Coordinates of C-alpha atoms in Angstrom, one line a residue:
X29 CA -29.2 9.2 -21.5
X30 CA -30.0 10.5 -25.1
X31 CA -29.5 14.3 -25.3
X32 CA -28.2 14.8 -21.8
X33 CA -24.7 15.0 -20.4
X34 CA -23.1 13.4 -17.4
X35 CA -20.3 15.0 -15.4
X36 CA -17.3 12.9 -14.7
X37 CA -13.5 13.1 -14.4
X38 CA -10.9 10.5 -14.9
X39 CA -7.8 9.8 -12.6
X40 CA -5.2 7.4 -14.0
X41 CA -7.7 6.1 -16.6
X42 CA -10.5 5.4 -14.1
X43 CA -13.7 7.2 -14.8
X44 CA -15.6 8.9 -11.8
X45 CA -19.1 10.1 -12.2
X46 CA -20.1 13.2 -10.3
X47 CA -23.9 12.9 -10.4
X48 CA -24.7 9.5 -9.1
X49 CA -28.0 9.5 -7.2
X50 CA -28.7 12.8 -8.7
X51 CA -30.5 11.8 -12.0
X52 CA -34.3 12.2 -11.8
X53 CA -36.3 8.8 -12.5
X54 CA -36.9 10.2 -16.2
X55 CA -33.2 10.6 -16.7
X56 CA -33.8 14.2 -17.8
X57 CA -30.9 15.9 -15.8
X58 CA -27.8 17.1 -17.4
X59 CA -24.7 17.7 -15.6
X60 CA -21.3 19.2 -16.9
X61 CA -18.1 19.7 -15.2
X62 CA -15.7 22.3 -16.6
X63 CA -12.7 22.8 -14.2
X64 CA -11.0 20.5 -11.7
X65 CA -8.5 21.4 -8.7
X66 CA -7.0 19.1 -6.1
X67 CA -6.5 20.4 -2.6
X68 CA -5.3 18.4 0.4
X69 CA -6.3 15.1 -1.5
X70 CA -9.9 16.5 -2.1
X71 CA -11.1 16.5 -5.8
X72 CA -13.1 19.6 -6.6
X73 CA -15.0 20.1 -9.8
X74 CA -16.8 23.2 -11.0
X75 CA -19.7 22.9 -13.4
X76 CA -23.5 23.1 -13.6
X77 CA -26.5 20.8 -13.2
X78 CA -29.4 21.3 -15.6
X79 CA -32.4 19.7 -13.7
X80 CA -34.6 19.4 -16.9
X81 CA -35.9 20.8 -20.1
X82 CA -37.5 23.8 -18.9
X83 CA -35.5 24.4 -15.8
X84 CA -32.7 27.0 -15.2
X85 CA -29.1 25.4 -14.9
X86 CA -27.5 25.8 -11.4
X87 CA -23.8 26.6 -10.8
X88 CA -22.4 24.0 -8.7
X89 CA -19.2 22.3 -7.6
X90 CA -18.4 18.8 -6.5
X91 CA -16.2 18.1 -3.7
X92 CA -15.1 14.3 -3.6
X93 CA -18.2 13.7 -5.9
X94 CA -20.7 15.3 -3.4
X95 CA -22.6 18.2 -5.0
X96 CA -22.7 21.8 -3.5
X97 CA -25.0 24.3 -5.0
X98 CA -23.7 27.7 -5.6
X99 CA -26.8 29.2 -7.2
X100 CA -30.6 28.3 -6.6
X101 CA -32.0 28.3 -10.1
X102 CA -33.7 31.6 -10.6
X103 CA -31.5 32.4 -13.6
X104 CA -29.2 30.1 -15.8
X105 CA -25.9 29.9 -14.2
X106 CA -22.5 28.1 -14.7
X107 CA -19.4 27.7 -12.7
X108 CA -16.6 27.6 -15.1
X109 CA -13.1 27.9 -12.9
X110 CA -12.5 26.6 -9.4
X111 CA -9.4 27.0 -7.0
X112 CA -9.1 26.2 -3.3
X113 CA -6.5 27.9 -1.2
X114 CA -6.3 28.0 2.5
X115 CA -9.7 26.0 2.8
X116 CA -11.4 28.8 0.9
X117 CA -13.3 27.7 -2.4
X118 CA -13.0 30.2 -5.3
X119 CA -15.2 29.8 -8.0
X120 CA -15.8 31.8 -11.2
X121 CA -18.7 31.6 -13.7
X122 CA -21.6 33.5 -15.0
X123 CA -25.3 34.2 -14.5
X124 CA -27.5 34.7 -17.4
X125 CA -30.2 37.5 -16.9
X126 CA -31.4 37.4 -20.4
X127 CA -30.6 36.9 -24.1
X128 CA -26.9 38.2 -24.6
X129 CA -26.9 39.5 -21.0
X130 CA -24.3 37.3 -19.0
X131 CA -23.0 38.7 -15.8
X132 CA -19.4 37.5 -14.9
X133 CA -19.5 36.1 -11.4
X134 CA -17.1 35.2 -8.5
X135 CA -18.1 33.1 -5.5
X136 CA -15.8 32.8 -2.3
X137 CA -17.2 30.1 -0.2
X138 CA -20.5 30.4 -1.9
X139 CA -20.7 34.2 -1.3
X140 CA -21.4 36.0 -4.8
X141 CA -19.7 39.0 -6.2
X142 CA -20.8 40.3 -9.7
X143 CA -17.7 41.4 -11.7
X144 CA -19.6 43.1 -14.6
X145 CA -23.2 44.8 -14.7
X146 CA -26.2 43.7 -16.7
X147 CA -25.7 46.4 -19.2
X148 CA -23.7 44.1 -21.5
X149 CA -22.3 40.6 -21.8
X150 CA -19.4 39.3 -19.9
X151 CA -18.2 35.6 -19.2
X152 CA -15.2 34.4 -17.1
X153 CA -13.5 31.0 -17.8
X154 CA -10.5 30.9 -15.6
X155 CA -9.2 31.7 -11.9
X156 CA -5.9 31.9 -10.2
X157 CA -5.2 32.7 -6.5
X158 CA -1.9 34.1 -5.5
X159 CA -1.5 35.1 -1.7
X160 CA -4.5 37.1 -1.2
X161 CA -4.9 38.3 -4.9
X162 CA -7.6 36.6 -7.0
X163 CA -7.3 36.7 -10.8
X164 CA -10.2 35.8 -13.1
X165 CA -10.2 35.8 -16.8
X166 CA -12.9 36.1 -19.3
X167 CA -14.2 38.5 -22.0
X168 CA -16.7 41.2 -22.4
X169 CA -18.9 42.0 -25.4
X170 CA -20.4 40.1 -28.1
X171 CA -19.2 38.4 -31.1
X172 CA -17.4 39.6 -33.4
X173 CA -16.2 42.3 -31.0
X174 CA -15.3 40.3 -27.7
X175 CA -12.6 41.8 -25.6
X176 CA -10.3 39.7 -23.3
X177 CA -10.2 41.2 -19.9
X178 CA -9.1 40.0 -16.2
X179 CA -10.1 41.1 -12.8
X180 CA -7.7 41.3 -10.2
X181 CA -9.5 41.5 -6.7
X182 CA -12.6 42.7 -8.7
X183 CA -11.0 45.5 -10.7
X184 CA -11.3 44.9 -14.3
X185 CA -8.1 45.2 -16.6
X186 CA -8.5 45.0 -20.4
X187 CA -6.1 42.9 -22.5
X188 CA -7.5 43.5 -26.0
X189 CA -9.3 46.3 -27.5
X190 CA -12.2 44.4 -29.3
X191 CA -11.2 45.4 -32.9
X192 CA -10.8 41.7 -33.4
X193 CA -12.9 39.0 -31.6
X194 CA -10.9 37.3 -28.8
X195 CA -11.3 34.7 -26.0
X196 CA -9.2 33.5 -23.2
X197 CA -9.9 30.3 -21.4
X198 CA -7.4 30.3 -18.4
X199 CA -5.0 32.6 -16.5
X200 CA -1.9 32.1 -14.5
X201 CA 0.2 34.3 -12.5
X202 CA 4.0 34.0 -11.7
X203 CA 5.6 36.7 -9.6
X204 CA 4.1 39.9 -11.2
X205 CA 3.7 38.5 -14.7
X206 CA 0.1 37.6 -15.7
X207 CA -0.4 34.9 -18.4

């Protein structure tokens, strides 16, 4: 479909489409997957669905190619990271409340928690779960002064100071070390 994207993943060079049966008759629906996680043989992909040109994107995840809606479309939203542990689906992403006004979000089994407020711009891109601790990485601020931050259990921890533009896309924790 010209001008529209289609979410998919590959397993051993085999292509799997995530939005089969979800494209409207006019073909004007974009889907995008941005993260993937395998848990107990199930394939989870975080991303978004954009229903049409003048519609708000919906944060979603797919489990074995079946879509699960995280947001309802009141504001633009995306799911950028996904992890499943102990049958709990952890998703990070953002909701856009206006121009240059993204709020970093965390969803636990669909239940939303805002990690930032509407007084600035914050986006998240990666998530890691270790034991009961949830780590989410992203940035605050606007170009060219974005700062890398991460949240541990909802508490923001700055990594850079914003004097130089910086972004992070993923996070990993080994023991007490945060990468």
